PDB file of C-alpha atoms in Angstrom:
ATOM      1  CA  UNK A   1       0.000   0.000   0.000  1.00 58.00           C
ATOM      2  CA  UNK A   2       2.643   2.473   0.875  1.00 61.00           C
ATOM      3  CA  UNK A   3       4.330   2.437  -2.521  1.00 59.00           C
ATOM      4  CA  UNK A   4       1.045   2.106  -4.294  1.00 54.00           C
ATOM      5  CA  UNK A   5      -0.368   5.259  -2.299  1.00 60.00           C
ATOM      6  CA  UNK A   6       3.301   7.504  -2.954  1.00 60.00           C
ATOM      7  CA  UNK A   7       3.397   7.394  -6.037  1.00 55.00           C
ATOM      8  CA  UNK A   8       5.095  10.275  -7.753  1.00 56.00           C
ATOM      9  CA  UNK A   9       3.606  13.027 -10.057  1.00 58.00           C
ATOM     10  CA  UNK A  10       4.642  13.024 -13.767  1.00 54.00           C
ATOM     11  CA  UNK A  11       8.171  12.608 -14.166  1.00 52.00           C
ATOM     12  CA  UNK A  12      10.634  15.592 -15.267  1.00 52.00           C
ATOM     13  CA  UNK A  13      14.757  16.592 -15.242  1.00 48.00           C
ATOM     14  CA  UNK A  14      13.445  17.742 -11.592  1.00 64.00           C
ATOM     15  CA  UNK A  15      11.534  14.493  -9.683  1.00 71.00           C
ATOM     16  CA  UNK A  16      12.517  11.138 -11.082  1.00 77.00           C
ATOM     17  CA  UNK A  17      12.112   8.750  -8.647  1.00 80.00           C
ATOM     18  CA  UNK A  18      13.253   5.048  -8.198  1.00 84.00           C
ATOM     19  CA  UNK A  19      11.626   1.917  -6.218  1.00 86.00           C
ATOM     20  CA  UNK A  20      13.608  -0.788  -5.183  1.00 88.00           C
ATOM     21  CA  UNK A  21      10.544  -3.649  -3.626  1.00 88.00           C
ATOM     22  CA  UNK A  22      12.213  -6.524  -2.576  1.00 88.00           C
ATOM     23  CA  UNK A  23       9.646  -9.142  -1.860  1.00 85.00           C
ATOM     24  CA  UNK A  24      10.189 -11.339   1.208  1.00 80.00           C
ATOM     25  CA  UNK A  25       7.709 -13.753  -1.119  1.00 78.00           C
ATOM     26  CA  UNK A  26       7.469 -16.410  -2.161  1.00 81.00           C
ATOM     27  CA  UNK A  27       9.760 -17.571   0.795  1.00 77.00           C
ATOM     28  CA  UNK A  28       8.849 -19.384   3.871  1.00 75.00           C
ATOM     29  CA  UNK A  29       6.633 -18.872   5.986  1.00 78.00           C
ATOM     30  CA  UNK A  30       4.223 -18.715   3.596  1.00 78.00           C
ATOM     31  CA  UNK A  31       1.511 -15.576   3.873  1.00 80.00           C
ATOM     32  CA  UNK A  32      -1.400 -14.670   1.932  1.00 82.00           C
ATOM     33  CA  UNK A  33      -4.022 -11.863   2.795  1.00 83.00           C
ATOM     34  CA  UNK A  34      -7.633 -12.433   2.755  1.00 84.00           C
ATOM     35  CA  UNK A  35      -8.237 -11.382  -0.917  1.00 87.00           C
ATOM     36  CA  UNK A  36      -6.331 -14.347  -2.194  1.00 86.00           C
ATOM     37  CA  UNK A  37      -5.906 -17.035   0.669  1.00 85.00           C
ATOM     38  CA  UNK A  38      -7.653 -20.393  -0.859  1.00 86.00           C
ATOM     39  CA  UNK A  39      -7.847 -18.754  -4.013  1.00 85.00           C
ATOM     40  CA  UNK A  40      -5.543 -20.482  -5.978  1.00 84.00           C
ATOM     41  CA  UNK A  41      -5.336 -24.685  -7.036  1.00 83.00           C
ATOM     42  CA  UNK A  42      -1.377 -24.938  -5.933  1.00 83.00           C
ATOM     43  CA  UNK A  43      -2.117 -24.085  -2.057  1.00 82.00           C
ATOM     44  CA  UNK A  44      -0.333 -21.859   0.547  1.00 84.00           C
ATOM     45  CA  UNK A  45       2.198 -21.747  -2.236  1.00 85.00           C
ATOM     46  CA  UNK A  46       0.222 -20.258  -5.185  1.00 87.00           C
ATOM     47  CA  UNK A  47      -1.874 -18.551  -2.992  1.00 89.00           C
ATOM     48  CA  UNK A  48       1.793 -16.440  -2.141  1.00 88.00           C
ATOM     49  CA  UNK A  49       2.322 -16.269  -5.575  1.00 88.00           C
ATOM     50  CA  UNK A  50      -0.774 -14.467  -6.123  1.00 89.00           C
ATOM     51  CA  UNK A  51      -0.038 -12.354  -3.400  1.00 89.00           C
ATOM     52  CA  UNK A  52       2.569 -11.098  -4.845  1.00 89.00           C
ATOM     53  CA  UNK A  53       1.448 -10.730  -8.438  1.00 90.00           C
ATOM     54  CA  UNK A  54      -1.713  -8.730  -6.709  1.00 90.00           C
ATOM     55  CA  UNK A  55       0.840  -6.356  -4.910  1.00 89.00           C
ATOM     56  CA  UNK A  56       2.949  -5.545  -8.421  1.00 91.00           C
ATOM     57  CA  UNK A  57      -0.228  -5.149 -10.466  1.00 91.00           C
ATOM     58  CA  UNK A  58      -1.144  -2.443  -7.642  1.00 89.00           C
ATOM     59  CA  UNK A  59       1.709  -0.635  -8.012  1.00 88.00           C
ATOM     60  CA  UNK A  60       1.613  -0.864 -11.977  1.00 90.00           C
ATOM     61  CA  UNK A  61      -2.068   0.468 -11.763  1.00 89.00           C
ATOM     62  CA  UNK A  62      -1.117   3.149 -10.102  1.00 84.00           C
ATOM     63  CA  UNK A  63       1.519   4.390 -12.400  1.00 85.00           C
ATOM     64  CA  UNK A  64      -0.818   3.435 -15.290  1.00 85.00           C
ATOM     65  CA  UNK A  65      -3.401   6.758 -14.297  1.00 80.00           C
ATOM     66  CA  UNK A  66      -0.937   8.945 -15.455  1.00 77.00           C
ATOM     67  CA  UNK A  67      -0.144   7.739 -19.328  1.00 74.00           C
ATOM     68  CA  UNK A  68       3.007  10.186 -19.391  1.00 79.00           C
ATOM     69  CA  UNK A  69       4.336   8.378 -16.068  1.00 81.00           C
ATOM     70  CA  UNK A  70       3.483   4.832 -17.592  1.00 83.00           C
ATOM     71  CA  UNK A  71       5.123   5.607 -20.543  1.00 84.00           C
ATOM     72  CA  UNK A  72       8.566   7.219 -18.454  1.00 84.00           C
ATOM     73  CA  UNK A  73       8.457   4.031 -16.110  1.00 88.00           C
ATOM     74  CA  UNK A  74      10.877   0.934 -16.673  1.00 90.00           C
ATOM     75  CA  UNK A  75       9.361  -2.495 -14.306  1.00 92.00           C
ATOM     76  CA  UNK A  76      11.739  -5.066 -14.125  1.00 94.00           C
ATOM     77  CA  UNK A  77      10.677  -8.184 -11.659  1.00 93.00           C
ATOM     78  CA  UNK A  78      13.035 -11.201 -11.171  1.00 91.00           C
ATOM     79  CA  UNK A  79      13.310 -13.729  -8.594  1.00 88.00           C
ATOM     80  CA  UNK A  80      17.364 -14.453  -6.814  1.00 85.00           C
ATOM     81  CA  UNK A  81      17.226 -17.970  -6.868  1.00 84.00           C
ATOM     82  CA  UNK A  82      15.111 -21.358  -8.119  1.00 82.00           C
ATOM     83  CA  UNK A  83      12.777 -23.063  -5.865  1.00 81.00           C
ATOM     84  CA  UNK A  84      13.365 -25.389  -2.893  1.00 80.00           C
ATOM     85  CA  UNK A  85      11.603 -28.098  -3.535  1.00 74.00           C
ATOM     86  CA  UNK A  86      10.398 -30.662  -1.048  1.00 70.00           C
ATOM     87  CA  UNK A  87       8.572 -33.865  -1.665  1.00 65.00           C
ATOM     88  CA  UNK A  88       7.737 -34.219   1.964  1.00 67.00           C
ATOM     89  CA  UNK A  89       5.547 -30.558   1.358  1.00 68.00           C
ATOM     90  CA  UNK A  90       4.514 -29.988  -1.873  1.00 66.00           C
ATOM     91  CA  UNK A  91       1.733 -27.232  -0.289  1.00 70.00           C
ATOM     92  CA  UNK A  92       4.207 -24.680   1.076  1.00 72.00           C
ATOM     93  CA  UNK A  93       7.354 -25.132  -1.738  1.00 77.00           C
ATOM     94  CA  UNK A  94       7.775 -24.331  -5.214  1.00 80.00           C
ATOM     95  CA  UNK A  95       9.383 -26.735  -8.281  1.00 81.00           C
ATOM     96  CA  UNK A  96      11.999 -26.555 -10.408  1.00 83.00           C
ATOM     97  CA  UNK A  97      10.241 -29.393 -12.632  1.00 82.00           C
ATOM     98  CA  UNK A  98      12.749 -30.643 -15.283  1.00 82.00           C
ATOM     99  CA  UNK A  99      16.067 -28.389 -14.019  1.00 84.00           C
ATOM    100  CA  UNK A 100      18.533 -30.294 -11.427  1.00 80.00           C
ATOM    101  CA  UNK A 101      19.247 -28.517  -8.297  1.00 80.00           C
ATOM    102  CA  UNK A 102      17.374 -26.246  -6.044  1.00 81.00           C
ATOM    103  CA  UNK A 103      18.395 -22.830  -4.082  1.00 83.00           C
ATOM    104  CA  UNK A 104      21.414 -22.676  -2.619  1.00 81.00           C
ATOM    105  CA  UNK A 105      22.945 -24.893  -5.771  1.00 83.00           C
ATOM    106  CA  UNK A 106      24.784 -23.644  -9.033  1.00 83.00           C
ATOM    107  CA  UNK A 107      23.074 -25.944 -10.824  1.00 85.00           C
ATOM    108  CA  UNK A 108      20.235 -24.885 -13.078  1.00 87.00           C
ATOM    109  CA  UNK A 109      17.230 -25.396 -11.029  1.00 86.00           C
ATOM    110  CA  UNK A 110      18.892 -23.394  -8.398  1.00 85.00           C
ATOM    111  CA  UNK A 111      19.934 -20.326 -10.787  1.00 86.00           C
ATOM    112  CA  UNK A 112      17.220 -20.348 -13.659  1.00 87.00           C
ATOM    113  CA  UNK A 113      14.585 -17.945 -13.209  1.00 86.00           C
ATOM    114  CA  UNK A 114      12.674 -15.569 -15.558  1.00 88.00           C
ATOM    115  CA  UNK A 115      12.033 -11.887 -15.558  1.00 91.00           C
ATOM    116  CA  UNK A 116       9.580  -9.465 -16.515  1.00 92.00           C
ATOM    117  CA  UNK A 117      10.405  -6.404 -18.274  1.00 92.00           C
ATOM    118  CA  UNK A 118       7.844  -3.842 -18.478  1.00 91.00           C
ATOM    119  CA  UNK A 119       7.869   0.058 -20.511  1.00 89.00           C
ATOM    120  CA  UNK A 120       5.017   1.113 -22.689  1.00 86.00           C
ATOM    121  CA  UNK A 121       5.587   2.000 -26.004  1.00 83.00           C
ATOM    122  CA  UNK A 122       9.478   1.186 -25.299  1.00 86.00           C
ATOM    123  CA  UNK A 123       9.807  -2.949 -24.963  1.00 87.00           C
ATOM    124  CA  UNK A 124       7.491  -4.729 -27.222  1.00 82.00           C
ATOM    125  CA  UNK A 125       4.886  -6.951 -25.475  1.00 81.00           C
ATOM    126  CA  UNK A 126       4.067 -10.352 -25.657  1.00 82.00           C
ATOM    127  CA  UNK A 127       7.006 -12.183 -26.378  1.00 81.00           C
ATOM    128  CA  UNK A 128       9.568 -14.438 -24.832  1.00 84.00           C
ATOM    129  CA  UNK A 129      13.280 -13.500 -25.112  1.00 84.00           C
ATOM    130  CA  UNK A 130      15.890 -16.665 -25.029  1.00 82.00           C
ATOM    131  CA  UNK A 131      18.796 -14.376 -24.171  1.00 84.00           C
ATOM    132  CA  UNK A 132      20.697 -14.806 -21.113  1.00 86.00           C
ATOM    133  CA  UNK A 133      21.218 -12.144 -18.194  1.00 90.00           C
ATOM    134  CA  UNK A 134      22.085 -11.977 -14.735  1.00 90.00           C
ATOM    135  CA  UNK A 135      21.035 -10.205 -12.025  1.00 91.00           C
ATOM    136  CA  UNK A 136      24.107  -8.427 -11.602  1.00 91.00           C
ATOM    137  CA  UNK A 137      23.028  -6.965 -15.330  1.00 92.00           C
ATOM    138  CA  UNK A 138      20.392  -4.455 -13.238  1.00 92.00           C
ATOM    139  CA  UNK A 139      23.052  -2.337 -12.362  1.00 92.00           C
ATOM    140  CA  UNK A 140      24.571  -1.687 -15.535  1.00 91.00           C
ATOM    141  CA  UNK A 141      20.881  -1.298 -16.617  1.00 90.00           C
ATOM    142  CA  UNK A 142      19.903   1.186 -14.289  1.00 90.00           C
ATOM    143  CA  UNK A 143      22.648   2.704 -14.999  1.00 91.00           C
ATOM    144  CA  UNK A 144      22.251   3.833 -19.058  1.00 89.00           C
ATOM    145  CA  UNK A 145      19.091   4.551 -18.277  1.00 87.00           C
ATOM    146  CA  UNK A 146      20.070   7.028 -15.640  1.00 86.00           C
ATOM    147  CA  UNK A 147      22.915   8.164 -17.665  1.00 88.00           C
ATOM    148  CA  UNK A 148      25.574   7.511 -15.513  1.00 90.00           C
ATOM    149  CA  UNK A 149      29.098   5.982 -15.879  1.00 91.00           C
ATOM    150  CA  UNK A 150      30.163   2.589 -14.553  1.00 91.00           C
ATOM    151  CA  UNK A 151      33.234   2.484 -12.133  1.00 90.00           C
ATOM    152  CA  UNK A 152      36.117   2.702 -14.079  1.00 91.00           C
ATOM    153  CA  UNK A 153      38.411   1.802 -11.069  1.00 93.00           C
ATOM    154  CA  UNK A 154      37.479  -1.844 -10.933  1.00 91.00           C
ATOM    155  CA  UNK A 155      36.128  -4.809 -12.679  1.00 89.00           C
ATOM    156  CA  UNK A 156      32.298  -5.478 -12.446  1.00 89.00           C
ATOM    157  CA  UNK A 157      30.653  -8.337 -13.955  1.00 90.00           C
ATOM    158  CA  UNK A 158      27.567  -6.400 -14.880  1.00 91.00           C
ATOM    159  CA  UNK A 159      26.097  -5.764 -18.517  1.00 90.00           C
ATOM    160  CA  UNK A 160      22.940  -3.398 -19.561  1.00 89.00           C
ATOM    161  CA  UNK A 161      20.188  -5.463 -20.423  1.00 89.00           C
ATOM    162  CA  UNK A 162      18.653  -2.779 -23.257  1.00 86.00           C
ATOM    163  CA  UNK A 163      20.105  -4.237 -26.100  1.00 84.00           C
ATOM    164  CA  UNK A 164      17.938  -6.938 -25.223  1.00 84.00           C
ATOM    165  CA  UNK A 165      15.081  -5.575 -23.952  1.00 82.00           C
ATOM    166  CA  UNK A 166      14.496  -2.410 -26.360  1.00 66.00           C
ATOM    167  CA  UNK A 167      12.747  -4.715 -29.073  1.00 52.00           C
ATOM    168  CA  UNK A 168      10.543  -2.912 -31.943  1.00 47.00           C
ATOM    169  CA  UNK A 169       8.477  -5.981 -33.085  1.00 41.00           C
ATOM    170  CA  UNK A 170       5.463  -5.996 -31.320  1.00 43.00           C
ATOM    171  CA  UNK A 171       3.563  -9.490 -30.897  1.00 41.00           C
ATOM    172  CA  UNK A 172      -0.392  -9.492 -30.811  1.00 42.00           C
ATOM    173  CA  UNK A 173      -1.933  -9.718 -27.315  1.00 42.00           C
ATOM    174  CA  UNK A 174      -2.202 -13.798 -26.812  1.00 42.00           C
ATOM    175  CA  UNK A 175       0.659 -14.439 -29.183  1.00 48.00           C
ATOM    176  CA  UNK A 176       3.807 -15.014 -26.996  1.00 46.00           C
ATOM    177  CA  UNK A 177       6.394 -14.996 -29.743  1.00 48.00           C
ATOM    178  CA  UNK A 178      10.337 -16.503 -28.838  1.00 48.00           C
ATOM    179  CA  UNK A 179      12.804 -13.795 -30.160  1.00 51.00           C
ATOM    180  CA  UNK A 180      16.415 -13.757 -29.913  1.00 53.00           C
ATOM    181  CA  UNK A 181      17.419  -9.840 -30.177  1.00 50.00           C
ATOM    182  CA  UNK A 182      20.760 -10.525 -30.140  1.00 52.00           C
ATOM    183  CA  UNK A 183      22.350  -7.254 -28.746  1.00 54.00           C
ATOM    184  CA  UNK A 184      23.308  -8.890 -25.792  1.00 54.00           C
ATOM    185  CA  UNK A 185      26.869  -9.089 -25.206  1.00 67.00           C
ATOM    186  CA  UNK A 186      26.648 -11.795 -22.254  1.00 82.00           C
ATOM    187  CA  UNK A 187      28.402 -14.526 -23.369  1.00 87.00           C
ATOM    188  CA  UNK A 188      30.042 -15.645 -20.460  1.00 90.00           C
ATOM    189  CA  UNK A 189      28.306 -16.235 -16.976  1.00 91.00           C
ATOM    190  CA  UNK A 190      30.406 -17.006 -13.412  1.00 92.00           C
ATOM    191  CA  UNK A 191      28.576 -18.995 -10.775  1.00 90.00           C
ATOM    192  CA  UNK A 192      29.435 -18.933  -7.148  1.00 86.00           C
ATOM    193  CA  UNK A 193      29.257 -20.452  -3.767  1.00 82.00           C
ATOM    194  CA  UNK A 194      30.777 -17.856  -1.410  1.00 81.00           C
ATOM    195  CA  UNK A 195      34.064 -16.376  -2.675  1.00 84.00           C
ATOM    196  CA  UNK A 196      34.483 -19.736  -4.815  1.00 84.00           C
ATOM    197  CA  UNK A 197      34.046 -19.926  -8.313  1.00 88.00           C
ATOM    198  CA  UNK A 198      31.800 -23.240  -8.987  1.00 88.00           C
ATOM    199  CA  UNK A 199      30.525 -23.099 -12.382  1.00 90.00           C
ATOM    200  CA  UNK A 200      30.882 -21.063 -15.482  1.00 92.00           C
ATOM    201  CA  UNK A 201      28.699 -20.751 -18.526  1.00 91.00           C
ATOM    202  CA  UNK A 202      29.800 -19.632 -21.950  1.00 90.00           C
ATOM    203  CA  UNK A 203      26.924 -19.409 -24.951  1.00 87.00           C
ATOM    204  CA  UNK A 204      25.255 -23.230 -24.006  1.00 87.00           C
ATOM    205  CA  UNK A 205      27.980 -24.301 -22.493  1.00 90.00           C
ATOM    206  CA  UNK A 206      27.987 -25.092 -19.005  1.00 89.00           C
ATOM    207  CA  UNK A 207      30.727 -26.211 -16.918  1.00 89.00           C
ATOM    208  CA  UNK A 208      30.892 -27.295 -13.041  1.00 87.00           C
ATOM    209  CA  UNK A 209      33.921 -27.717 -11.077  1.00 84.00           C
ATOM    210  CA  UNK A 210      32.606 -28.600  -8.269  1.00 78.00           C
ATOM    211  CA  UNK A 211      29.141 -30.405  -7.771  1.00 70.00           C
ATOM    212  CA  UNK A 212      29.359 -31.077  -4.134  1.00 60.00           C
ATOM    213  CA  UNK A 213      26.163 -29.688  -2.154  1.00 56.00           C
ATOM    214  CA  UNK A 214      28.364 -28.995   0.840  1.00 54.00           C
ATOM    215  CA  UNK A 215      29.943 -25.499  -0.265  1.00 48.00           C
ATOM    216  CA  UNK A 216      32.070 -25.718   3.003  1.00 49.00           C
ATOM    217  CA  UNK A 217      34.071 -28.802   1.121  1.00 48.00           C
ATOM    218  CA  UNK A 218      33.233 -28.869  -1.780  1.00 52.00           C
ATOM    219  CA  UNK A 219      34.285 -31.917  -3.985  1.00 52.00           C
ATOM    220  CA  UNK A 220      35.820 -31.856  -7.029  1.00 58.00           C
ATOM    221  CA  UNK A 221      33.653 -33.710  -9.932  1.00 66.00           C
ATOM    222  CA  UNK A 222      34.002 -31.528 -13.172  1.00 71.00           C
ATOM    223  CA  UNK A 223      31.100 -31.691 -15.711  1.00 76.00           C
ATOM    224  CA  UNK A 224      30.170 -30.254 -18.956  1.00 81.00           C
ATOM    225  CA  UNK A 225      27.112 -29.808 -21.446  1.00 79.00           C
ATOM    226  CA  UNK A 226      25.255 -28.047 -23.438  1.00 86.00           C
ATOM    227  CA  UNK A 227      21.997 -26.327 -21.294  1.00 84.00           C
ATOM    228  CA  UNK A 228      19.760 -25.827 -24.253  1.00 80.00           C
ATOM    229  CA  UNK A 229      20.133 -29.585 -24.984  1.00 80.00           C
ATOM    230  CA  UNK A 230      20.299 -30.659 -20.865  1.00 78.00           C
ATOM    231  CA  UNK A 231      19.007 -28.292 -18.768  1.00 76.00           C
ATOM    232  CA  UNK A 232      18.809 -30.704 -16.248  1.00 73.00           C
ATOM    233  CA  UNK A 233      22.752 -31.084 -16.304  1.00 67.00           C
ATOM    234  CA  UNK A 234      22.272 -34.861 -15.805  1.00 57.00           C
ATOM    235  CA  UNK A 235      25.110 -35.883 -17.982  1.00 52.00           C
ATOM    236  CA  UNK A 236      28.596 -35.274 -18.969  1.00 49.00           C
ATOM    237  CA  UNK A 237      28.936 -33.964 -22.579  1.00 49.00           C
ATOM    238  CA  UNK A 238      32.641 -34.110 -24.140  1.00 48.00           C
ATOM    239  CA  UNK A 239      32.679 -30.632 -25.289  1.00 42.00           C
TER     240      UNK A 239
END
């Protein structure tokens, strides 16, 4: 409510504004408000899920009653990690389905997550983009669109995501095309577990050098393959 009821007048050089809303959903305990507890078929779970989708649309519909603030505001909604999933509780956890792994893991069910992008008249609706990003892209994001400058006194592993997301072809409402913009210059993706470098990606390729689900002692086991072909990282490719 408090975001939804502050929102901003029309944006100029004088009052941009920025909202950072970071969820404590869909994380245990589980917590849905009256409006959508029983509401949905997957449990305490989806009902959360809703929860949250009821809280962004909220927000959204409030910046949609002004059409020049709408049109001036970049969304962006992600999740940090994959689901935990647990057979034992199927009501209050989430599922990876066909990716290996869960949160806390490097492998894919553990990192894979989508995003929404959102910007009237600026990102084209209705379609599915295959490229790959990283969280750690937001900054560098946030950044062009600000018009700032990057550190210049350090490496960062962060890339803006507009080549990506700045897409002219507009699909019709209902038809979810998959595009490939190919602007992005991610290539190459590091994976940790603390200050340890597990896994690395580069284009399809995936490779783990450690696969151990203790991070504290870890155990070698290196693996390869291609994630478009195994996303469930099941087996060793020679690549």
């Amino acid at each position: 409510e408090e975001p939804k009821n502050n929102t901003p007048p029309p944006p100029s050089s004088k009052n941009p504004f920025f909202l950072s809303l970071p969820f404590s959903h869909v994380h245990l305990p589980q917590f849905a408000g009256v409006d959508q507890i029983g509401k949905s078929e997957r449990g305490y779970f989806g009902d959360s899920v809703a929860e949250v989708d009821s809280a962004v649309g909220a927000i959204l519909n409030a910046v949609k009653v002004q059409e020049t603030l709408s049109e001036n505001t970049f969304a962006f909604l992600t999740s940090d990690n994959g689901a935990r999933p647990n057979t034992r509780d199927t009501v209050h956890t989430g599922n990876n389905g066909l990716l290996s792994g869960r949160k806390g893991q490097i492998w894919e069910g553990g990192l894979r997550e989508p995003a929404v992008a959102w910007w009237p008249n600026t990102i084209a609706g209705h379609q599915v983009i295959m490229d790959v990003a990283v969280t750690t892209d937001v900054f560098a994001t946030f950044a062009e669109l600000a018009g700032a400058s990057l550190p210049s006194d350090r490496e960062m592993d962060t890339i803006s995501m507009l080549s990506i997301l700045n897409i002219t072809h507009a699909g019709k409402r209902g038809d979810a095309r998959m595009v490939s913009a190919g602007g992005n210059t991610r290539n190459v993706s590091f994976f940790y577990q603390g200050c340890q470098l597990w896994a690395v990606r580069m284009g399809p390729w995936k490779a783990h050098f450690f696969t151990s689900p203790k991070p504290t002692f870890p155990v070698p086991q290196f693996q390869d393959y291609d994630v478009t072909v195994l996303p469930s990282g099941v087996d060793d490719v020679d690549a």
